[in-house]
Short mmCIF file of C-alpha atoms and ligand atoms in Angstrom, two decimals:
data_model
loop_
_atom_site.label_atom_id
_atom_site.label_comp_id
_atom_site.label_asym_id
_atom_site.label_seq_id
_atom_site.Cartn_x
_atom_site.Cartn_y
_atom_site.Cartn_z
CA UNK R 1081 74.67 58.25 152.00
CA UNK R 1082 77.23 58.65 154.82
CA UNK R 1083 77.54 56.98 157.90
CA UNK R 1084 75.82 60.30 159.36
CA UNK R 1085 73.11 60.13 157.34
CA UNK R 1086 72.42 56.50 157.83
CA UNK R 1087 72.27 56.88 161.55
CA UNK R 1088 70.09 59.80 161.14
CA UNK R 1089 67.53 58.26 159.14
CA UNK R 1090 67.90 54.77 160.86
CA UNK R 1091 64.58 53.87 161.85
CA UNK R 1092 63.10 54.87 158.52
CA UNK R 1093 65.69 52.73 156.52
CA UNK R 1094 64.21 50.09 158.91
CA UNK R 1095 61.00 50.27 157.59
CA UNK R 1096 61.68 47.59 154.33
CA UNK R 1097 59.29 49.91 151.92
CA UNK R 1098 61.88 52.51 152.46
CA UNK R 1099 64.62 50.75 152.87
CA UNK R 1100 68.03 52.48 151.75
CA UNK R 1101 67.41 52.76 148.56
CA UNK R 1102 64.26 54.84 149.45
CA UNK R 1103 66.03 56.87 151.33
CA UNK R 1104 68.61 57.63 148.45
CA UNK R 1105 65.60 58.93 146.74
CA UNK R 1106 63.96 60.90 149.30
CA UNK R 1107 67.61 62.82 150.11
CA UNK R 1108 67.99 63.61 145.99
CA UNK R 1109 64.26 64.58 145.90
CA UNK R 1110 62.79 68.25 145.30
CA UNK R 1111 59.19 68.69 146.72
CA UNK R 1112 57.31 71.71 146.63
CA UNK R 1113 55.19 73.10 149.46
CA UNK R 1114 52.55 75.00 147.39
CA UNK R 1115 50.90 77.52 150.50
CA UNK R 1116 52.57 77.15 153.92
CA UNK R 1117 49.79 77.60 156.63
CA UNK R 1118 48.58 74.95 158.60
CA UNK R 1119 48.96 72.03 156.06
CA UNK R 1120 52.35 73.65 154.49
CA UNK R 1121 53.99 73.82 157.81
CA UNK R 1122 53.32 70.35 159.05
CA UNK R 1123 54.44 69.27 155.08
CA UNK R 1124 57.59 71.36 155.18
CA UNK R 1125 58.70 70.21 158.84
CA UNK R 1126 57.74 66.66 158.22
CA UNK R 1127 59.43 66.21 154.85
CA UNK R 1128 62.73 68.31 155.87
CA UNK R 1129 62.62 65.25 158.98
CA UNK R 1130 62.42 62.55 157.02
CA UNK R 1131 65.12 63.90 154.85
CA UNK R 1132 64.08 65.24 151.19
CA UNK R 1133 67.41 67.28 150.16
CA UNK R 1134 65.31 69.91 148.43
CA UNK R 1135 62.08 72.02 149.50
CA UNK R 1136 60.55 75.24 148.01
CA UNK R 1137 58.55 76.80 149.86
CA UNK R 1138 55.99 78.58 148.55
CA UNK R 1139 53.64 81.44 150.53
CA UNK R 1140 52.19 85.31 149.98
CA UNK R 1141 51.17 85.78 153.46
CA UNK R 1142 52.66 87.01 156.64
CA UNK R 1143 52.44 84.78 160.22
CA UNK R 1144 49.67 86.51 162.26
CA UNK R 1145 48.82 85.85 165.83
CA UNK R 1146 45.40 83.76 164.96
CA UNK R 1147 47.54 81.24 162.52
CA UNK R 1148 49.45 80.08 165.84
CA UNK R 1149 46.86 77.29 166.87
CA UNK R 1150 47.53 75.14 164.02
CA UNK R 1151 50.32 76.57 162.16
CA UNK R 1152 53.53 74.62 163.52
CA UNK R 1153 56.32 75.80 162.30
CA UNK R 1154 55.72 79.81 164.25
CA UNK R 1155 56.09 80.92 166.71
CA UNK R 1156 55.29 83.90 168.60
CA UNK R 1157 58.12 86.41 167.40
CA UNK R 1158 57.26 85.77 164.09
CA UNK R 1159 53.61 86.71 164.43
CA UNK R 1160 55.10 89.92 166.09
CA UNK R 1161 57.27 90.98 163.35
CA UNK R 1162 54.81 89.56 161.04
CA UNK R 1163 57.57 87.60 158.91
CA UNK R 1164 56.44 86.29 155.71
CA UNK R 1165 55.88 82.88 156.62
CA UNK R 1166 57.72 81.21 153.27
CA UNK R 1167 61.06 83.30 155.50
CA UNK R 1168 59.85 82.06 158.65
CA UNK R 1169 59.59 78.48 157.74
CA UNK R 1170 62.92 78.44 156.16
CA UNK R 1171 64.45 79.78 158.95
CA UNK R 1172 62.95 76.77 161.37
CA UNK R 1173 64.01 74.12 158.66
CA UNK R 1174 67.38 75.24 158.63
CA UNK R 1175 66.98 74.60 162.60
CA UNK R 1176 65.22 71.36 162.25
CA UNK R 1177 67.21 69.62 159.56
CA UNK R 1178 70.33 71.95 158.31
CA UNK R 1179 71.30 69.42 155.13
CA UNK R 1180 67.80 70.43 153.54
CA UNK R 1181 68.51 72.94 151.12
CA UNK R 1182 65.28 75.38 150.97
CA UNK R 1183 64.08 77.87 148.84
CA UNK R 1184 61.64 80.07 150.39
CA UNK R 1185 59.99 81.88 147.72
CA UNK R 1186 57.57 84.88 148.91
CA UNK R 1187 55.49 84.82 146.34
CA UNK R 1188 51.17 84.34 145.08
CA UNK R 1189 51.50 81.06 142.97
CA UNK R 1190 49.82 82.36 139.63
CA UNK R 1191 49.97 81.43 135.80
CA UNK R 1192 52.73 83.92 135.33
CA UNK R 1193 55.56 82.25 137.94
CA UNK R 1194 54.53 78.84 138.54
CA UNK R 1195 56.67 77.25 135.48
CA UNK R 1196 59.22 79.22 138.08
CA UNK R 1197 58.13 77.94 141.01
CA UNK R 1198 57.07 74.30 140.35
CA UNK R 1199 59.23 73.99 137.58
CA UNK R 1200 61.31 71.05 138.74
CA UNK R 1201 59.40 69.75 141.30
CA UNK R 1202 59.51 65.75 141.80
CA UNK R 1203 56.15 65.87 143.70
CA UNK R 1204 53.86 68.95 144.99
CA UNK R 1205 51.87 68.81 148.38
CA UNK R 1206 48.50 71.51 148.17
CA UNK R 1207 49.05 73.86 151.16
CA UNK R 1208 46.62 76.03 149.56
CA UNK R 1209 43.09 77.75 150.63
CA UNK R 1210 42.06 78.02 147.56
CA UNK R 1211 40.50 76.68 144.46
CA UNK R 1212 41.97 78.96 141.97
CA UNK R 1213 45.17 77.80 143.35
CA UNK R 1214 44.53 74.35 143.13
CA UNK R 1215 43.03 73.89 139.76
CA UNK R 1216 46.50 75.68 138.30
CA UNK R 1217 48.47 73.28 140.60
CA UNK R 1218 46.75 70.52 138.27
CA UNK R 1219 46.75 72.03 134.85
CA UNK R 1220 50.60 72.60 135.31
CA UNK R 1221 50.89 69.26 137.16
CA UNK R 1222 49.22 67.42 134.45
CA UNK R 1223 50.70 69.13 131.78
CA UNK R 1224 54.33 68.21 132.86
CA UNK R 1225 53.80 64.75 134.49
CA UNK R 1226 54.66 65.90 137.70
CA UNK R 1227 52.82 64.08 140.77
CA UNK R 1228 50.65 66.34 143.59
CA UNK R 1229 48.31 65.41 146.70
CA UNK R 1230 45.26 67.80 146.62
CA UNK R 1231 44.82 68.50 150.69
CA UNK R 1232 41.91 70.66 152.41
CA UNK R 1233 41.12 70.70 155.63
CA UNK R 1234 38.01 73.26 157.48
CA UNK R 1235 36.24 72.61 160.77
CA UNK R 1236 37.10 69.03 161.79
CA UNK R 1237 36.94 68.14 158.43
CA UNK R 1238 38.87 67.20 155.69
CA UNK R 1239 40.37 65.35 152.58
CA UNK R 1240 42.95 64.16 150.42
CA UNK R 1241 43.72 62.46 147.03
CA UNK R 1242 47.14 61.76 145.70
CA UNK R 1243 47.02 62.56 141.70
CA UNK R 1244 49.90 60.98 139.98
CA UNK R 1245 49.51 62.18 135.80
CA UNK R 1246 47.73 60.05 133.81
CA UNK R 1247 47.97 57.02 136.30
CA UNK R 1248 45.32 58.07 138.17
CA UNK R 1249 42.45 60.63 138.40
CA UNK R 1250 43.26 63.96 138.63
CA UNK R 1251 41.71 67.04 140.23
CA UNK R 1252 39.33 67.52 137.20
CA UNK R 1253 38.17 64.37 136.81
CA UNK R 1254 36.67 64.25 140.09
CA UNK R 1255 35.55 67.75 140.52
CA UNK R 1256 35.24 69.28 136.82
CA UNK R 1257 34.78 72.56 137.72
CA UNK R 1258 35.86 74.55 140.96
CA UNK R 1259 32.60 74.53 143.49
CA UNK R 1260 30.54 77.74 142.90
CA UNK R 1261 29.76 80.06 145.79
CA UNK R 1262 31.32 80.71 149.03
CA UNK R 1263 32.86 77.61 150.28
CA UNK R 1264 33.54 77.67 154.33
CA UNK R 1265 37.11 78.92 155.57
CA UNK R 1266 39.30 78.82 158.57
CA UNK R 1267 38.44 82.43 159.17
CA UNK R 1268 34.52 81.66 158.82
CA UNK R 1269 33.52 77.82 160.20
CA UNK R 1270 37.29 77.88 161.95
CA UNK R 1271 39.25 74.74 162.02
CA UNK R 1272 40.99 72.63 164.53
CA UNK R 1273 44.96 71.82 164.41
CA UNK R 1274 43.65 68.15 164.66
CA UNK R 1275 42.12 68.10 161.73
CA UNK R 1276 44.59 69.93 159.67
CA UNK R 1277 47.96 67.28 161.68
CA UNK R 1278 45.29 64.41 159.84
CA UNK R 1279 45.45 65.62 156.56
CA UNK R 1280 48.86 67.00 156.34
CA UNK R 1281 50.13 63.19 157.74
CA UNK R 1282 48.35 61.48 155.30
CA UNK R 1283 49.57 63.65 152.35
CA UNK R 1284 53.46 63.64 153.70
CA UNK R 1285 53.01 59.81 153.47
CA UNK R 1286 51.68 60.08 150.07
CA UNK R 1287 54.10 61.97 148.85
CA UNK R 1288 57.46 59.86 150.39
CA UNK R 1289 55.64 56.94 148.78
CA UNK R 1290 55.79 58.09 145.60
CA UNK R 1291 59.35 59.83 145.75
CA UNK R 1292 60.51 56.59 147.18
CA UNK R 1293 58.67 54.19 145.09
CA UNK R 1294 56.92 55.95 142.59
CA UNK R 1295 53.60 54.40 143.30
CA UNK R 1296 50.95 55.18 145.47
CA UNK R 1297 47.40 54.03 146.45
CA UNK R 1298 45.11 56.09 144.57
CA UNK R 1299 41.86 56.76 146.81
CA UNK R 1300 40.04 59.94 148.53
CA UNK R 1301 39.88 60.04 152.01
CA UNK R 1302 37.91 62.12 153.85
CA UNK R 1303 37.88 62.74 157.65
CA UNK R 1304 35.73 64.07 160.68
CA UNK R 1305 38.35 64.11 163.64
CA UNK R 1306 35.49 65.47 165.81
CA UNK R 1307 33.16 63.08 164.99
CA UNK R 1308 35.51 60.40 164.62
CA UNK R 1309 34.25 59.86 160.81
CA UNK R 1310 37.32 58.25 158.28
CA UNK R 1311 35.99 57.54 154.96
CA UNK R 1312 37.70 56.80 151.54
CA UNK R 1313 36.48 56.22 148.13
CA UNK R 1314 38.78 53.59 146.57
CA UNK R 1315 40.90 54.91 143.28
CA UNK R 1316 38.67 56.91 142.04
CA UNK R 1317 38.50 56.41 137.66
CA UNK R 1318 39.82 58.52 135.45
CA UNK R 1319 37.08 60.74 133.40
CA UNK R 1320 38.00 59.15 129.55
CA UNK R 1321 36.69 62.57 128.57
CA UNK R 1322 38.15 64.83 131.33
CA UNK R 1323 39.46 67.82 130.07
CA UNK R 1324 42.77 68.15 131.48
CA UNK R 1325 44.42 64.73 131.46
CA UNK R 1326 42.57 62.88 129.06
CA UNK R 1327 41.99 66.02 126.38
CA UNK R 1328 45.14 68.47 127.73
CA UNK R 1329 43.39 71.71 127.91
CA UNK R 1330 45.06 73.57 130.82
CA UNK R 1331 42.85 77.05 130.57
CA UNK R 1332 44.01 77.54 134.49
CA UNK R 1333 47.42 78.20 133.04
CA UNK R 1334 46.25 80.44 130.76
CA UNK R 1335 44.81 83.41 133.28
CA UNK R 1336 47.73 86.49 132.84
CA UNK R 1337 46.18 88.99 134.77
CA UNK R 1338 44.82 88.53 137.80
CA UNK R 1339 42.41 90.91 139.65
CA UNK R 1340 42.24 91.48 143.05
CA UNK R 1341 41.67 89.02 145.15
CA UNK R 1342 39.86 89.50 148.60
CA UNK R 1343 41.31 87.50 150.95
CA UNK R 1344 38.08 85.44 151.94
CA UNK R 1345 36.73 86.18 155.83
CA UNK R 1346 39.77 88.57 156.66
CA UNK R 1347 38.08 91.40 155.61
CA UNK R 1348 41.10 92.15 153.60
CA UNK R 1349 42.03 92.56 149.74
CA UNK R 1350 45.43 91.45 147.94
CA UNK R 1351 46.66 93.67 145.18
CA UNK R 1352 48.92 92.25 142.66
CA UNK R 1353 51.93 95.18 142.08
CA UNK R 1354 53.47 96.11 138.71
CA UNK R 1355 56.84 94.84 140.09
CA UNK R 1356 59.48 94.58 142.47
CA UNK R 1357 59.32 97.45 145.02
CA UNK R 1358 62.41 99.17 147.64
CA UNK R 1359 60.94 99.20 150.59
CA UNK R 1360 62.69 101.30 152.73
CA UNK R 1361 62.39 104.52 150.35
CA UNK R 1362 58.70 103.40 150.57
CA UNK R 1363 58.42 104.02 154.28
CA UNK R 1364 59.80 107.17 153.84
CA UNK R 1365 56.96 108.01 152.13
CA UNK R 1366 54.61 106.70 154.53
CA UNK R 1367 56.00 107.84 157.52
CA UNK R 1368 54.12 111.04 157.80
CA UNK R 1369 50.51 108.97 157.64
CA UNK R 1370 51.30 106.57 160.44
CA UNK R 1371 53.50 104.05 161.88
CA UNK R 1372 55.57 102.06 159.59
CA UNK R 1373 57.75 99.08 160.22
CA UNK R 1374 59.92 97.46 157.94
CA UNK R 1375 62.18 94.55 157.09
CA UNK R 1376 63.84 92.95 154.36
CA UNK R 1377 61.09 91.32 153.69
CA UNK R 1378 57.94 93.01 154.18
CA UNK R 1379 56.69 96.83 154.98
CA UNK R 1380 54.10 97.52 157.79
CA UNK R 1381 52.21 100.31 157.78
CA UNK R 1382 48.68 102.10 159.47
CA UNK R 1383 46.86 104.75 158.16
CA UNK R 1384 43.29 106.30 157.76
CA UNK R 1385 42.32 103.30 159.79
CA UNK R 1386 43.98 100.73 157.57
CA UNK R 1387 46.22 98.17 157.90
CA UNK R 1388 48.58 97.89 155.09
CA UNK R 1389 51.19 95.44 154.06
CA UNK R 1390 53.88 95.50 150.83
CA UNK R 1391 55.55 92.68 150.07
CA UNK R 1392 59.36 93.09 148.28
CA UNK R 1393 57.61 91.54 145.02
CA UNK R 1394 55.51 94.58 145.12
CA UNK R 1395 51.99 92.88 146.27
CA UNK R 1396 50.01 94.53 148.92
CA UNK R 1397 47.53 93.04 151.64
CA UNK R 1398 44.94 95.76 152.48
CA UNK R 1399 43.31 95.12 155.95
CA UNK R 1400 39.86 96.84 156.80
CA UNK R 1401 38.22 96.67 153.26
CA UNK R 1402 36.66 94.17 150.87
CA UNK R 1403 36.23 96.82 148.67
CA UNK R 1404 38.37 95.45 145.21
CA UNK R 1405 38.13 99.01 143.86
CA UNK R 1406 38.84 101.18 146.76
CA UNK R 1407 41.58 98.65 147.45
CA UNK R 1408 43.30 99.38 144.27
CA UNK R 1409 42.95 102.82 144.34
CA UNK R 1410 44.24 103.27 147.66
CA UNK R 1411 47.03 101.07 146.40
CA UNK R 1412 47.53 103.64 143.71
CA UNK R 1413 47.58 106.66 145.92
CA UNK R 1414 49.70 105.65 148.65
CA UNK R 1415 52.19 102.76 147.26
CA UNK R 1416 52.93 102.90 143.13
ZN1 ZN M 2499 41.62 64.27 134.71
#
């Protein structure tokens, strides 16, 4: 650490558990920000502050003009040019902290990249929405030994539970199976940025407890910021039988293909591409159906009352249906 440095990150050398050895850590760290909405923008801007030298950020969506409540890393020109919000974020950090090197990756976490994109993570904070998400967060997690805080947050409510590999329980010991039915969303029961600053905060601390220390109080919290509710279940026990990280099946890993996925409450579908796609000689194509817009990152485009986005990986985000099959077709017709 330089004299720089040290000033910089005074007050939280101060604080003995950190100390400066802590803080040696915490600048040769890599954490991953798995989904950066509402949780993965107060994770990103929070660790980049307190100085972890590496991030990737991880995100398949674009920053829309209902995600500014909460989301606090955006701001109003991105929601305009509808900037993928892994680009977006890295573009604040660099502003906030320009010594954190980050790796915005624009990108749907699935069993085909994440050895890419959590890889060499020292610790992974759930930004997610999903459970899909989440349960291959902790089959790869487990597999490799690599530490994660499982964060949700809907309504007012929410919870968290730090799951350090075979230490303490992880995802599927406590919940064996992903719930069935529709859960409530953000676009369905809404949510407040209260609730969402709560849980975020409380998994940031996790997670710069165990890069610093490499130990952490295992326990579930859950929280009601509107009704003032904090609860926690005290370390939870490992299942002796649990599937995952007592018997190592990781079946979440396993998935290849993945279907379309409708994007729950947003009346809109995802469609997974075949590959990487040029965008510009795409809009060329789709000028003559309606406006286009385009960027390095992401096309735009409107037509037959749709609202259409391509991403440079070659996924597309089809506003106006729910339809998985007219989705894909429509995909098929118009982009590759
Ligand atoms: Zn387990």
């Amino acid at each position: 650490m330089d004299a720089m440095q040290r000033e910089r990150y005074s007050r939280q050398i101060l604080f003995p558990a950190i100390g400066e050895q802590g803080q040696e850590r915490l600048l040769a760290a890599h954490a991953v920000i798995a989904g950066c909405g509402a949780l993965g923008s107060f994770h990103a801007a929070a660790l980049a502050r307190a100085g972890v030298g590496r991030l990737t950020i991880i995100d398949r969506d674009y920053v829309e003009p209902s995600n500014l409540h909460r989301q606090f890393l955006f701001e109003e020109e991105d929601a305009e040019a509808a900037l993928p919000k892994a680009a977006a974020a890295a573009r604040r950090i660099a502003r906030i902290n320009s010594s954190v090197q980050v790796r915005p990756a624009i990108a749907d976490l699935t069993p085909a990249n994440v050895d890419e994109l959590l890889g060499g993570a020292g610790i992974i904070l759930d930004g997610t929405d999903n459970f899909e998400t989440r349960y291959l967060i902790n089959d790869f997690a487990v597999s490799r030994g690599i530490p994660w805080i499982y964060g949700a947050a809907v309504a007012a409510y929410g919870l968290t539970m730090p799951v350090i590999p075979r230490h303490t329980a992880c995802l599927r010991c406590v919940y064996p199976e992903p719930p069935a039915g529709a859960q409530p969303t953000c676009e369905t029961a809404g949510v407040l940025g209260a609730i969402v600053s709560a849980v975020a905060s409380l998994q940031v601390a996790d997670a710069l407890r165990i890069l610093a220390t490499g130990e952490v109080h295992a326990r579930i919290t859950t929280l009601d910021v509107w009704g003032g509710i904090v609860r926690q279940v005290e370390g939870p026990s490992r299942d002796p039988d649990c599937p995952c990280c007592a018997r190592g099946e990781f079946p979440h890993l396993e998935r290849r293909a993945r279907a379309p996925v409708i994007l729950c409450g947003r009346n809109a579908v995802q469609v997974e591409g075949s590959g990487p796609l040029a965008l510009t000689t795409l809009a060329g194509r789709l000028e003559s159906l309606g406006p286009v817009r385009v960027n390095e990152y992401v096309l735009r485009a409107q037509f037959n009352g749709y609202d259409v986005t391509v991403f440079a990986d070659g996924r597309a985000i089809i506003k106006g249906t729910s339809d998985m099959g007219f989705a894909r077709s429509l995909y098929a017709r118009y982009i590759g």
